[in-house]
CSV table of C-alpha atoms in Angstrom, one decimal:
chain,number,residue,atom,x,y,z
A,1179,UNK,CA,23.4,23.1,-1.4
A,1180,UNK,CA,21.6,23.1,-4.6
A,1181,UNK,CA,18.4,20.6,-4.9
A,1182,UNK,CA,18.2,17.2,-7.0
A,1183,UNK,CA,15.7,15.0,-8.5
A,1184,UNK,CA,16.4,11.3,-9.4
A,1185,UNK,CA,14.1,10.1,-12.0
A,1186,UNK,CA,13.5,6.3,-12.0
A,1187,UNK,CA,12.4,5.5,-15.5
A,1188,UNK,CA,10.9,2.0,-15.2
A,1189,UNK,CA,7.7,1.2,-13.9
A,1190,UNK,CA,7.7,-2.0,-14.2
A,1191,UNK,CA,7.6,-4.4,-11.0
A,1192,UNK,CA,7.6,-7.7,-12.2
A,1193,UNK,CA,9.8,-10.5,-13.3
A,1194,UNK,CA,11.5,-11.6,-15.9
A,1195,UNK,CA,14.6,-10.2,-16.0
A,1196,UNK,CA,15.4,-10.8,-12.4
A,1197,UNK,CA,15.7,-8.8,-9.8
A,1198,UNK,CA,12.6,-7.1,-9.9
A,1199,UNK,CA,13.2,-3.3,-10.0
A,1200,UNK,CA,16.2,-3.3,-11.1
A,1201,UNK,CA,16.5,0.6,-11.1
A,1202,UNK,CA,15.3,1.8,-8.1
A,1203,UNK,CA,19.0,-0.2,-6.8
A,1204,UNK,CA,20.6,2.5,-9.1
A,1205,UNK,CA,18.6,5.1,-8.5
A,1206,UNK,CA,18.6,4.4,-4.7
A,1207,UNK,CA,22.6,5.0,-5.2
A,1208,UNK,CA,22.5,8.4,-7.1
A,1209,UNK,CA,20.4,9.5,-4.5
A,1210,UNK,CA,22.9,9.0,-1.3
A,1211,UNK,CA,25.6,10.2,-3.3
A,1212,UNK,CA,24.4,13.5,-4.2
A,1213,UNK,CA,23.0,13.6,-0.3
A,1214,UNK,CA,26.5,12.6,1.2
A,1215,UNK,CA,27.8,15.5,-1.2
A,1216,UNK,CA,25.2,17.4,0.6
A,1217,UNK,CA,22.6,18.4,-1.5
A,1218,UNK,CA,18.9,18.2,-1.3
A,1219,UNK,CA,17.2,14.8,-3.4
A,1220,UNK,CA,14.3,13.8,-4.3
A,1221,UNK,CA,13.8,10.2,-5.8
A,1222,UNK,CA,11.2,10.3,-8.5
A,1223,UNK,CA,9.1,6.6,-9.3
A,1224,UNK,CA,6.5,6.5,-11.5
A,1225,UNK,CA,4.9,3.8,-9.9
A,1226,UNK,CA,4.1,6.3,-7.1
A,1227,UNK,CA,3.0,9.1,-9.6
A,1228,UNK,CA,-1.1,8.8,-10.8
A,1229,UNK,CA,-0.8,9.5,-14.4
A,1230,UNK,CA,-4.2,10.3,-16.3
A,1231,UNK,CA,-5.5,7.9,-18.1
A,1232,UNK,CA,-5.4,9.9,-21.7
A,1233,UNK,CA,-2.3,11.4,-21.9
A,1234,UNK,CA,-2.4,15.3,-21.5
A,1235,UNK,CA,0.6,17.5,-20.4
A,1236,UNK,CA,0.6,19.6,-17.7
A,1237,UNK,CA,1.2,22.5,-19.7
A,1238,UNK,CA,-2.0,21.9,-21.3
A,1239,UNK,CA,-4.6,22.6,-18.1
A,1240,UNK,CA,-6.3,25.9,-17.9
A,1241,UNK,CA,-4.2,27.6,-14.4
A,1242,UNK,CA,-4.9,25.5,-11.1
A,1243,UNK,CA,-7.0,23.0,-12.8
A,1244,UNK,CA,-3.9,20.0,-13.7
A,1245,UNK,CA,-4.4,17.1,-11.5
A,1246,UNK,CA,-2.7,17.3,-8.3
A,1247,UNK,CA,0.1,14.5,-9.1
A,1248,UNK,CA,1.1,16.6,-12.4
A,1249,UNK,CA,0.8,19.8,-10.6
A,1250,UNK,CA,2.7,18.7,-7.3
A,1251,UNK,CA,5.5,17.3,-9.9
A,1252,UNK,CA,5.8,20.3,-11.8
A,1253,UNK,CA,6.2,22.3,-8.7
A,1254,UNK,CA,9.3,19.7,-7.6
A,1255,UNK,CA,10.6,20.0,-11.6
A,1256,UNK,CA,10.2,23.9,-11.5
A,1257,UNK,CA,12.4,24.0,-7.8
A,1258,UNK,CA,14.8,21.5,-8.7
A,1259,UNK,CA,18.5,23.2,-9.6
A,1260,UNK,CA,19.3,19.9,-12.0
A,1261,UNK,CA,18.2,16.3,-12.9
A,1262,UNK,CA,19.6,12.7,-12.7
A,1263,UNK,CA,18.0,10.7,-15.3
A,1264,UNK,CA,18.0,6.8,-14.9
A,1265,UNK,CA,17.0,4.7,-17.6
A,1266,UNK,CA,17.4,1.2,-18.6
A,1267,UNK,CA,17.4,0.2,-22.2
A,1268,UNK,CA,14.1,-0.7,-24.2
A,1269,UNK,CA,14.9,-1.9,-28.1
A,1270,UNK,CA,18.1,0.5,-28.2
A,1271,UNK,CA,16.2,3.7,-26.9
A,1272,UNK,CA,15.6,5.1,-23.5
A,1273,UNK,CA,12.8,3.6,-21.6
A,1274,UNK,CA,8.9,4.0,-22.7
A,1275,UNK,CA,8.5,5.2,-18.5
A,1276,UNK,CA,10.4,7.9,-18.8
A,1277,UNK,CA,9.4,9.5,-21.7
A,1278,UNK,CA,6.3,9.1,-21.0
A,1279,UNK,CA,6.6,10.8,-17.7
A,1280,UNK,CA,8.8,13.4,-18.5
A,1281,UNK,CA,6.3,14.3,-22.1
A,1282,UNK,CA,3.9,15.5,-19.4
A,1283,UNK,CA,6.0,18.8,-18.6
A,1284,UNK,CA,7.0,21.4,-20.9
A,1285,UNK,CA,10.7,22.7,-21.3
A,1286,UNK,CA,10.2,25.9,-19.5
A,1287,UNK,CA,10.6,24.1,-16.1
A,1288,UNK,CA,13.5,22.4,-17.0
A,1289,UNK,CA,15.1,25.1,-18.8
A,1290,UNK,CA,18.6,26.2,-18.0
A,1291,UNK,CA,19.6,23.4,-15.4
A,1292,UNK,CA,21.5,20.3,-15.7
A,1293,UNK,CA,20.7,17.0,-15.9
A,1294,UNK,CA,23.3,13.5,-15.8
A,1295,UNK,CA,22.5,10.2,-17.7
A,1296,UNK,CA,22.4,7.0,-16.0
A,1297,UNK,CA,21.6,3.8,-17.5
A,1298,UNK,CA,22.0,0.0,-16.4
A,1299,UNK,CA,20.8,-3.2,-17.1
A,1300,UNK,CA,21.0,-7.2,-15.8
A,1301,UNK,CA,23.2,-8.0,-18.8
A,1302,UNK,CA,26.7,-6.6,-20.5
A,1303,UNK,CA,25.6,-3.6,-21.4
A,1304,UNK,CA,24.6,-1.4,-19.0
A,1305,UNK,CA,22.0,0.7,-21.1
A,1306,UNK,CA,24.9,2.3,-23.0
A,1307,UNK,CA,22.7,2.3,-26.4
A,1308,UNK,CA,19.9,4.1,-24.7
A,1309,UNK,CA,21.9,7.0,-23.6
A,1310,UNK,CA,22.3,7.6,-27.1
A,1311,UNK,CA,18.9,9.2,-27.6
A,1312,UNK,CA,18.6,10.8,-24.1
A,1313,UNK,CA,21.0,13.4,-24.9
A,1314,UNK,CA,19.0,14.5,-27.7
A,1315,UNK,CA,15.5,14.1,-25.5
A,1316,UNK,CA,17.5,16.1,-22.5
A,1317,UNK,CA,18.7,18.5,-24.5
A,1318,UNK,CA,15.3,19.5,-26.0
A,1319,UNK,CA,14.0,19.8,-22.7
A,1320,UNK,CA,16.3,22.5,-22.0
A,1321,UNK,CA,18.0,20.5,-19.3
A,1322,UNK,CA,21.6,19.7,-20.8
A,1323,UNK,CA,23.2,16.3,-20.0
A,1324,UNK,CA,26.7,16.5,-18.2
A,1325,UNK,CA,29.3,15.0,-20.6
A,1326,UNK,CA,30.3,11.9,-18.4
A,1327,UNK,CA,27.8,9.2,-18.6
A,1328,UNK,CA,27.1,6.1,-15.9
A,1329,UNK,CA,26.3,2.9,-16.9
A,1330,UNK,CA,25.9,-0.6,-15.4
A,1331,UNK,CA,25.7,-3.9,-16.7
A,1332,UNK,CA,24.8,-6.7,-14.6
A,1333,UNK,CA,23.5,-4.2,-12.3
A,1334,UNK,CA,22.1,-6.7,-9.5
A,1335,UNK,CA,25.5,-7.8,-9.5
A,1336,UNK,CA,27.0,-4.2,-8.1
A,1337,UNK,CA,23.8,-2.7,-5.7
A,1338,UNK,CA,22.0,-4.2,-3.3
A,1339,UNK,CA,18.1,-4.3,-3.2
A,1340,UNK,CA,18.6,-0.3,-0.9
A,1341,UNK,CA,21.2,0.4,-3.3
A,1342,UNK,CA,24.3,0.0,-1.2
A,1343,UNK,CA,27.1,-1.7,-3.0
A,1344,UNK,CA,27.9,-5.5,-2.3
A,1345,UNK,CA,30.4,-6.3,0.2
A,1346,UNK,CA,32.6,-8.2,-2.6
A,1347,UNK,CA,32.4,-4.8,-4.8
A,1348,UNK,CA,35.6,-2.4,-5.3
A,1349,UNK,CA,32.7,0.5,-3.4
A,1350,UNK,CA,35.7,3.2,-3.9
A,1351,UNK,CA,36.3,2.3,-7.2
A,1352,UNK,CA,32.7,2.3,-7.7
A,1353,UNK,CA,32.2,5.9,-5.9
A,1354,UNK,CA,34.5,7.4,-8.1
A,1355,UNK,CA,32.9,6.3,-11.7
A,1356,UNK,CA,29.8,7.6,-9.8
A,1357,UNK,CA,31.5,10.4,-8.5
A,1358,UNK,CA,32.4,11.5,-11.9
A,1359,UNK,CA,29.1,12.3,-13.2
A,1360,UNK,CA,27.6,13.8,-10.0
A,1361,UNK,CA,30.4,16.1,-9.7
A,1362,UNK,CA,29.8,17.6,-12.9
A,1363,UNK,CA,26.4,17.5,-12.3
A,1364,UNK,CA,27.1,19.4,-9.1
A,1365,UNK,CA,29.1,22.2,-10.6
A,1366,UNK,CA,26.6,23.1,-13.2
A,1367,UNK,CA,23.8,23.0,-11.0
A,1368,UNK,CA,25.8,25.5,-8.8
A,1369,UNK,CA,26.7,27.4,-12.0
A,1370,UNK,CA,23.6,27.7,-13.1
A,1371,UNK,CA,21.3,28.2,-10.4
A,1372,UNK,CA,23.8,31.4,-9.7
A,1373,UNK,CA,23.2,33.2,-12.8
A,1374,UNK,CA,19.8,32.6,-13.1
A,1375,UNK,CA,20.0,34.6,-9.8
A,1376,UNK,CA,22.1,37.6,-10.5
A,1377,UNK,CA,21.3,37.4,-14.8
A,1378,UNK,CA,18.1,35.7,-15.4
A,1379,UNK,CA,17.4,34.0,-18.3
A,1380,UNK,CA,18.1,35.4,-21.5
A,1381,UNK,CA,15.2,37.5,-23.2
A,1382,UNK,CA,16.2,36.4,-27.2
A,1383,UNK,CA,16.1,32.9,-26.0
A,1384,UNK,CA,13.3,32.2,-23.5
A,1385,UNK,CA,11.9,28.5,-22.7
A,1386,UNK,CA,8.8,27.6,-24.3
A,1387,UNK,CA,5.7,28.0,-22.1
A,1388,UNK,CA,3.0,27.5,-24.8
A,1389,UNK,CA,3.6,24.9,-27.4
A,1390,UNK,CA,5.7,23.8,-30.5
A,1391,UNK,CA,4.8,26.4,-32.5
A,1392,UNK,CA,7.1,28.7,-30.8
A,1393,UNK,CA,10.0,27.2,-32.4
A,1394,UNK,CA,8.7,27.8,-35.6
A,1395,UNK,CA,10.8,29.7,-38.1
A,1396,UNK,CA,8.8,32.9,-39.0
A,1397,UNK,CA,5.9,32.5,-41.8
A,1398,UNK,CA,6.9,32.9,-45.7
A,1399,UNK,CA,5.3,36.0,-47.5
């Protein structure tokens, strides 16, 4: 069983487009598929997270001193064997939310572990644009993005508000695009959290724990 976290990336909770919370429908889904494959998820909204009002990472508190939403997070980030990432689409890039959120944690808890890309949205494009950029943001993190990608356009016409699919929906059809992702997802998570048991992580490449300037090239004479 490896353990999961499903990041919503929209906070917003208001209309229009219609439905409302469009994401948490997708999101809801990721979830009980990775938990019918038996594996340990957490559903991440940033509605339910207290942010500080100035922006300042976690990384940057003295030890024990981060408020207690950024530290309980970075306790769940730091546990977690890989990462879903869903996202709709804000001007062709991933959304505002979900940078935002995950700009408050450094790459050292992310490092080494997977993540899968998930985008949607209520028209014909299912957030494919926005996934464009995320595999660069992922990447950075340290959390590589699986090679197959979900998206879903007209979203609210697939999932139900709990994130079931509608009873005119092709479900198994619909399982296996799903499925797709998730299983990769599972099989790195697996593959990773086992040799960063028996190997560690490399010494000539660690995760950055301090800040940018540790991937600075070394200074000119």
């Amino acid at each position: 069983m490896s353990k999961f976290l499903v990041f919503l990336g929209s906070a917003r909770d208001s209309t229009p487009p219609r439905p409302a919370r469009l994401g948490l429908r997708v999101a809801r889904q990721c979830q009980s598929q990775l938990a019918a494959m038996g594996h340990s998820v957490d559903l991440i909204d940033p509605l339910a997270i207290e942010l500080p009002a100035v922006f300042k990472p976690h990384f940057a508190y003295a030890a024990n001193a981060a408020p207690a939403a950024l530290a309980e997070l970075a306790g769940k980030i730091a546990d977690a064997d890989g990462y879903v990432m869903v996202s709709p689409e804000y001007n062709h890039s991933m959304s505002p939310a979900l940078a935002h959120l995950l700009n408050h944690f450094g790459s050292s808890l992310f490092s080494y572990k997977p993540s899968a890309i998930v985008t949607y949205s209520a028209g014909q494009w299912g957030g494919a644009r926005a996934a464009i950029g995320m595999r660069a943001f992922l990447s950075e993190l340290g959390c590589l993005p699986v090679s197959a990608m979900i998206h879903l356009p007209k979203a609210q016409e697939v999932l139900t508000a709990d994130g079931d699919f509608l009873e005119q929906i092709d479900a198994d059809a619909w399982h296996g695009y799903f499925g797709r992702a998730l299983a990769q997802l599972e099989w790195w998570a697996a593959a990773a959290h086992a040799h960063r048991t028996s190997e560690g992580t490399p010494i000539a490449a660690p995760a950055f724990s301090r800040d940018p300037s540790q991937r600075n090239a070394p200074e000119l004479p």
